[in-house]
PDB file of C-alpha atoms in Angstrom:
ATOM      1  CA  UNK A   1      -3.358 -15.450  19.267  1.00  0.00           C
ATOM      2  CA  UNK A   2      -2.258 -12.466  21.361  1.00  0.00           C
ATOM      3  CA  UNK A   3      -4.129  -9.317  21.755  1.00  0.00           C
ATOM      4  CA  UNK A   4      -2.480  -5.921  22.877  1.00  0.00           C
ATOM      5  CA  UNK A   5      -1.225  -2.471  22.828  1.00  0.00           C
ATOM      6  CA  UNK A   6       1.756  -1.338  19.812  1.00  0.00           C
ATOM      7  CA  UNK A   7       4.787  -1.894  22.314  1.00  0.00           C
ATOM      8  CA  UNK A   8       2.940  -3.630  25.376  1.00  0.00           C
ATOM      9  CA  UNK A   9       3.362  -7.232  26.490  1.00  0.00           C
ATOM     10  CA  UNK A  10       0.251  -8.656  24.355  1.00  0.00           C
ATOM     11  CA  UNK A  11      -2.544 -10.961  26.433  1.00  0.00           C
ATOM     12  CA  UNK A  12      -2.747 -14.725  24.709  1.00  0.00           C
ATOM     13  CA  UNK A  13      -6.117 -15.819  23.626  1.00  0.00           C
ATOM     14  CA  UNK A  14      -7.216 -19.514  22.456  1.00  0.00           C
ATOM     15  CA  UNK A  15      -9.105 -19.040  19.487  1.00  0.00           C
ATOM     16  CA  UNK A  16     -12.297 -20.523  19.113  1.00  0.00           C
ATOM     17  CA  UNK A  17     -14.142 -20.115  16.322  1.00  0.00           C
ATOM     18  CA  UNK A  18     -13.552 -17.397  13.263  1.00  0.00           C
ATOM     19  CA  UNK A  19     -16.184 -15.899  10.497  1.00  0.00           C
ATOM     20  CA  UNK A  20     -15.376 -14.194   7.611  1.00  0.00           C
ATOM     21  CA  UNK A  21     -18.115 -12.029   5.677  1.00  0.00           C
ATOM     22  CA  UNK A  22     -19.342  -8.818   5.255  1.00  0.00           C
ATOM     23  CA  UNK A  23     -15.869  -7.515   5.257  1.00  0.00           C
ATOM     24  CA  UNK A  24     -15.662  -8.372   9.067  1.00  0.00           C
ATOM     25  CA  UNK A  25     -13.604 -10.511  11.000  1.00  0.00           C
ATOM     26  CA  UNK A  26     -15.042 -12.271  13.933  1.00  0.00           C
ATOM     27  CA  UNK A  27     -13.028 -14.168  16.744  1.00  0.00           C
ATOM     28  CA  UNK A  28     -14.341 -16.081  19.169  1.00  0.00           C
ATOM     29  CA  UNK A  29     -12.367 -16.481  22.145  1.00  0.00           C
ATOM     30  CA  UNK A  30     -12.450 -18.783  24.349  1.00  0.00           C
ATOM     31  CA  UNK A  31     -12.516 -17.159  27.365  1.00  0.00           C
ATOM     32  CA  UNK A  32     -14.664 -14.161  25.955  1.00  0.00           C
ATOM     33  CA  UNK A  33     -17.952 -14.736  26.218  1.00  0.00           C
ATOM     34  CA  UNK A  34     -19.645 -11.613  24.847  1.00  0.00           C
ATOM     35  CA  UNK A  35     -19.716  -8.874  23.073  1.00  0.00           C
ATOM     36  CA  UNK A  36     -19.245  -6.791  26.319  1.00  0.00           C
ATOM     37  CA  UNK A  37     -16.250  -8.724  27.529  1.00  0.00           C
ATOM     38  CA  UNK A  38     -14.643  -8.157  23.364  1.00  0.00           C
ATOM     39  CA  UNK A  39     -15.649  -4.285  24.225  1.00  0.00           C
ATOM     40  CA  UNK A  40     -12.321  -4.053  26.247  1.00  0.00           C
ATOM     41  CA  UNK A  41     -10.003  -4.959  23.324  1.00  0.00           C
ATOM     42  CA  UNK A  42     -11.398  -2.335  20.950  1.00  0.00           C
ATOM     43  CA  UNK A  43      -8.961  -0.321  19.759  1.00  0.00           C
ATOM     44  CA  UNK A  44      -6.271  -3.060  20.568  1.00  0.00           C
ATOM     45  CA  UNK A  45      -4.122  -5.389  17.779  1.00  0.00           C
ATOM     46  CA  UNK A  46      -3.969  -8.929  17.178  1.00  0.00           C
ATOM     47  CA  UNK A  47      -0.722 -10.679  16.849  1.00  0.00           C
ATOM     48  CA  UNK A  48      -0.106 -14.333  16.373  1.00  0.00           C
ATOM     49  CA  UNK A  49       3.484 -16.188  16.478  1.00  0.00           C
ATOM     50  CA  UNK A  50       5.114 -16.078  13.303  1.00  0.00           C
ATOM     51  CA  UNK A  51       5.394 -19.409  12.733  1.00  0.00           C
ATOM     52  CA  UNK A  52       1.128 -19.389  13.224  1.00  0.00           C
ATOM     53  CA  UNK A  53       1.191 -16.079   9.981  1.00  0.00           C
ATOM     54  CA  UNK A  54      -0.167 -16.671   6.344  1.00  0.00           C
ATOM     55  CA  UNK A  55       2.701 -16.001   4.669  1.00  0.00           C
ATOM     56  CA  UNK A  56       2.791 -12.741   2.329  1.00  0.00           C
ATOM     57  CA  UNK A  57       2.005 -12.670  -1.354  1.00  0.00           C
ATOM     58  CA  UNK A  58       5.130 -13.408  -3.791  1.00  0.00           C
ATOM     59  CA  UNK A  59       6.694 -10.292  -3.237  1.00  0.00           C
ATOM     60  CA  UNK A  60       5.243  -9.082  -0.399  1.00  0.00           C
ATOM     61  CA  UNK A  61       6.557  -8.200   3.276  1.00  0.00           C
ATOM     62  CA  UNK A  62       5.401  -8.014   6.282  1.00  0.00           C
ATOM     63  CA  UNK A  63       4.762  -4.744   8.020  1.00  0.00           C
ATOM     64  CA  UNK A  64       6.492  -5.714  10.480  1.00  0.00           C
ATOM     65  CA  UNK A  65       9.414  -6.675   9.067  1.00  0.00           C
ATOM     66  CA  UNK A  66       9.805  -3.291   6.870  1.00  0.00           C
ATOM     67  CA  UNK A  67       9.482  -1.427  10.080  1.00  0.00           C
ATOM     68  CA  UNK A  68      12.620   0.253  10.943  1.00  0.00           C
ATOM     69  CA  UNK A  69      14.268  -0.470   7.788  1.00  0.00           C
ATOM     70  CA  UNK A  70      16.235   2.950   5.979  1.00  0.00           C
ATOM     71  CA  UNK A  71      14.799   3.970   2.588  1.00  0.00           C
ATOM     72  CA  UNK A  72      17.460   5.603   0.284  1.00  0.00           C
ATOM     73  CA  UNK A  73      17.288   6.415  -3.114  1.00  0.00           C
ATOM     74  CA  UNK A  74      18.592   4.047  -5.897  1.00  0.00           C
ATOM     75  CA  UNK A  75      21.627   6.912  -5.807  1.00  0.00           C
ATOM     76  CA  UNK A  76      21.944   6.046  -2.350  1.00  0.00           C
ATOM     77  CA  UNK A  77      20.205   9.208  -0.486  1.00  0.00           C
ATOM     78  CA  UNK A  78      18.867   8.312   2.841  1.00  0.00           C
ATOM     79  CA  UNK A  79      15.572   9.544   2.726  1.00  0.00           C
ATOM     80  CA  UNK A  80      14.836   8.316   6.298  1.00  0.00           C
ATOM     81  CA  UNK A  81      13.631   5.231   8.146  1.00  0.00           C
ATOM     82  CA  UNK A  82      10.673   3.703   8.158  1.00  0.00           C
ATOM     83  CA  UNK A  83       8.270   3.962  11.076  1.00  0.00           C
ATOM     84  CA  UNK A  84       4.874   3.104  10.243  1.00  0.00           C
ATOM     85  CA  UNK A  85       2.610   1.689   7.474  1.00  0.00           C
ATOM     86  CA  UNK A  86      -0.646   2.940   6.498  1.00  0.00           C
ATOM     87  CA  UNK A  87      -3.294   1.131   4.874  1.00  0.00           C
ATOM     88  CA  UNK A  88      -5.366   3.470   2.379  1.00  0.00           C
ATOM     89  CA  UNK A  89      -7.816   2.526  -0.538  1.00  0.00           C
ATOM     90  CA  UNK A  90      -5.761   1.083  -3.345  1.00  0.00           C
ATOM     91  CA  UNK A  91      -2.315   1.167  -1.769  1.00  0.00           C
ATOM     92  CA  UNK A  92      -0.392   1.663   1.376  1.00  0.00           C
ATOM     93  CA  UNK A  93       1.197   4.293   2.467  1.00  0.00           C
ATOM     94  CA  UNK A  94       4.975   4.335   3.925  1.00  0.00           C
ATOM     95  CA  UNK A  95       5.488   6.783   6.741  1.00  0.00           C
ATOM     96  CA  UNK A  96       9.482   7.707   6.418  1.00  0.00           C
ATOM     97  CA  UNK A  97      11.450   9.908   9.027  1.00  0.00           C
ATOM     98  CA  UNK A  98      14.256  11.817   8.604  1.00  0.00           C
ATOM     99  CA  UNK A  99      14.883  13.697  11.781  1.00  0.00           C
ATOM    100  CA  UNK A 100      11.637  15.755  12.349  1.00  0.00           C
ATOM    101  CA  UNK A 101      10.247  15.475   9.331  1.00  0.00           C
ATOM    102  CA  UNK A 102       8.292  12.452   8.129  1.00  0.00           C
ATOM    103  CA  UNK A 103       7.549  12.120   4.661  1.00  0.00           C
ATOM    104  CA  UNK A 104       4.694  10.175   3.273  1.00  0.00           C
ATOM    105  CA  UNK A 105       5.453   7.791   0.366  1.00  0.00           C
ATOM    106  CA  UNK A 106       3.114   5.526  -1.670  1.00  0.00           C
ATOM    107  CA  UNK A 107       4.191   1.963  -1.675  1.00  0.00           C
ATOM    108  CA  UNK A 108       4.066   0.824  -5.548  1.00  0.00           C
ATOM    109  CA  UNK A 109       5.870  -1.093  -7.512  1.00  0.00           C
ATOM    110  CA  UNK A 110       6.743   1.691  -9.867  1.00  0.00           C
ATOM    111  CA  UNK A 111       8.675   3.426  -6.719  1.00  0.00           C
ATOM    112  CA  UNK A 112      10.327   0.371  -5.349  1.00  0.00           C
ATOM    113  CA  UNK A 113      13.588  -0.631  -6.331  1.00  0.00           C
ATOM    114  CA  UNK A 114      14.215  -3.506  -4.199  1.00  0.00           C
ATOM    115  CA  UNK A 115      13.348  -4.281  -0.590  1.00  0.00           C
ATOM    116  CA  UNK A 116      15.897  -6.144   1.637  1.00  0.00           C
ATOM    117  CA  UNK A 117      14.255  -7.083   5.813  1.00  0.00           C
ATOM    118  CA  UNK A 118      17.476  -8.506   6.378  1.00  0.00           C
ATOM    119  CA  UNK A 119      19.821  -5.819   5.984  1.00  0.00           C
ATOM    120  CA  UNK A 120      16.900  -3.372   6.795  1.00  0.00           C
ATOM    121  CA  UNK A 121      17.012  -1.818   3.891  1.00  0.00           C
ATOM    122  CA  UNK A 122      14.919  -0.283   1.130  1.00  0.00           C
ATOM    123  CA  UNK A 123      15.673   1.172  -2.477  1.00  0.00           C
ATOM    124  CA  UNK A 124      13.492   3.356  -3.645  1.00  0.00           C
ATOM    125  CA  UNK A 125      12.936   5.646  -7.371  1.00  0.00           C
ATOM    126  CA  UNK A 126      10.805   8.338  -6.313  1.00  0.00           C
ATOM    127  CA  UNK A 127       9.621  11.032  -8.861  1.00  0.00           C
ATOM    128  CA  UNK A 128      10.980  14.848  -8.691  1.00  0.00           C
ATOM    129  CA  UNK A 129       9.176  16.547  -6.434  1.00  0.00           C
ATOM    130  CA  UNK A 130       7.724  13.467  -4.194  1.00  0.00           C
ATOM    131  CA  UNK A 131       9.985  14.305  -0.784  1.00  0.00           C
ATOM    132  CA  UNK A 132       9.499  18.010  -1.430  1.00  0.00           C
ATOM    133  CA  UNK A 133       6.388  17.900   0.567  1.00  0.00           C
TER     134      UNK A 133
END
């Protein structure tokens, strides 16, 4: 695995051990030997080679890959492009800019039309009044 900043050059890790419980994750690296030497990645992500990722659900994306990709309406409106993903209770939230503003939209089925990572592209079916924000 690799550990690192959002657009820095990510540090690779040999993973040693993992535990799952108490919704936590713990990693033990190999060359990390306590919790004060882990102290320095707090705040930091994990990455992993793509050919190393659990793929997503049926249906699913990854965040990654829906980064960057235009939204536009299923009339073919460019709302904006998508720039980040945020993880809330229940749902996700999809961070969209156009120009200076940046709309928030929830990511549910009900709203999405279709998603295509290839072409970079999302269709959406908002309800009135959802970009009026």
């Amino acid at each position: 695995m690799f550990i690192g900043a959002a657009g820095r050059d990510p540090e690779p890790f040999t993973i040693v051990d993992v535990k799952i419980g108490g919704g936590k994750v713990l990693v033990l690296l190999e060359t990390v030997g306590d919790r004060t030497g882990a102290g320095k990645f707090r705040g930091k992500l994990l990455f992993v080679e793509s050919s190393e990722a659990v793929p997503p659900p049926r249906g699913g994306h990854y965040i990654h890959d829906l980064i960057g990709c235009e939204v536009r309406t299923r009339e073919g409106t460019f709302v904006g492009r998508l720039e980040d993903v945020m993880e809330t209770p229940g749902r996700h939230l999809w961070a969209v800019r156009n120009g200076e503003a940046v709309r928030h939209i929830p990511a549910v089925k009900d709203f999405i039309v279709s998603v295509d990572t290839g072409k970079k592209e999302i269709i959406v079916d908002l309800p009135d009044g959802l970009l009026e924000q």
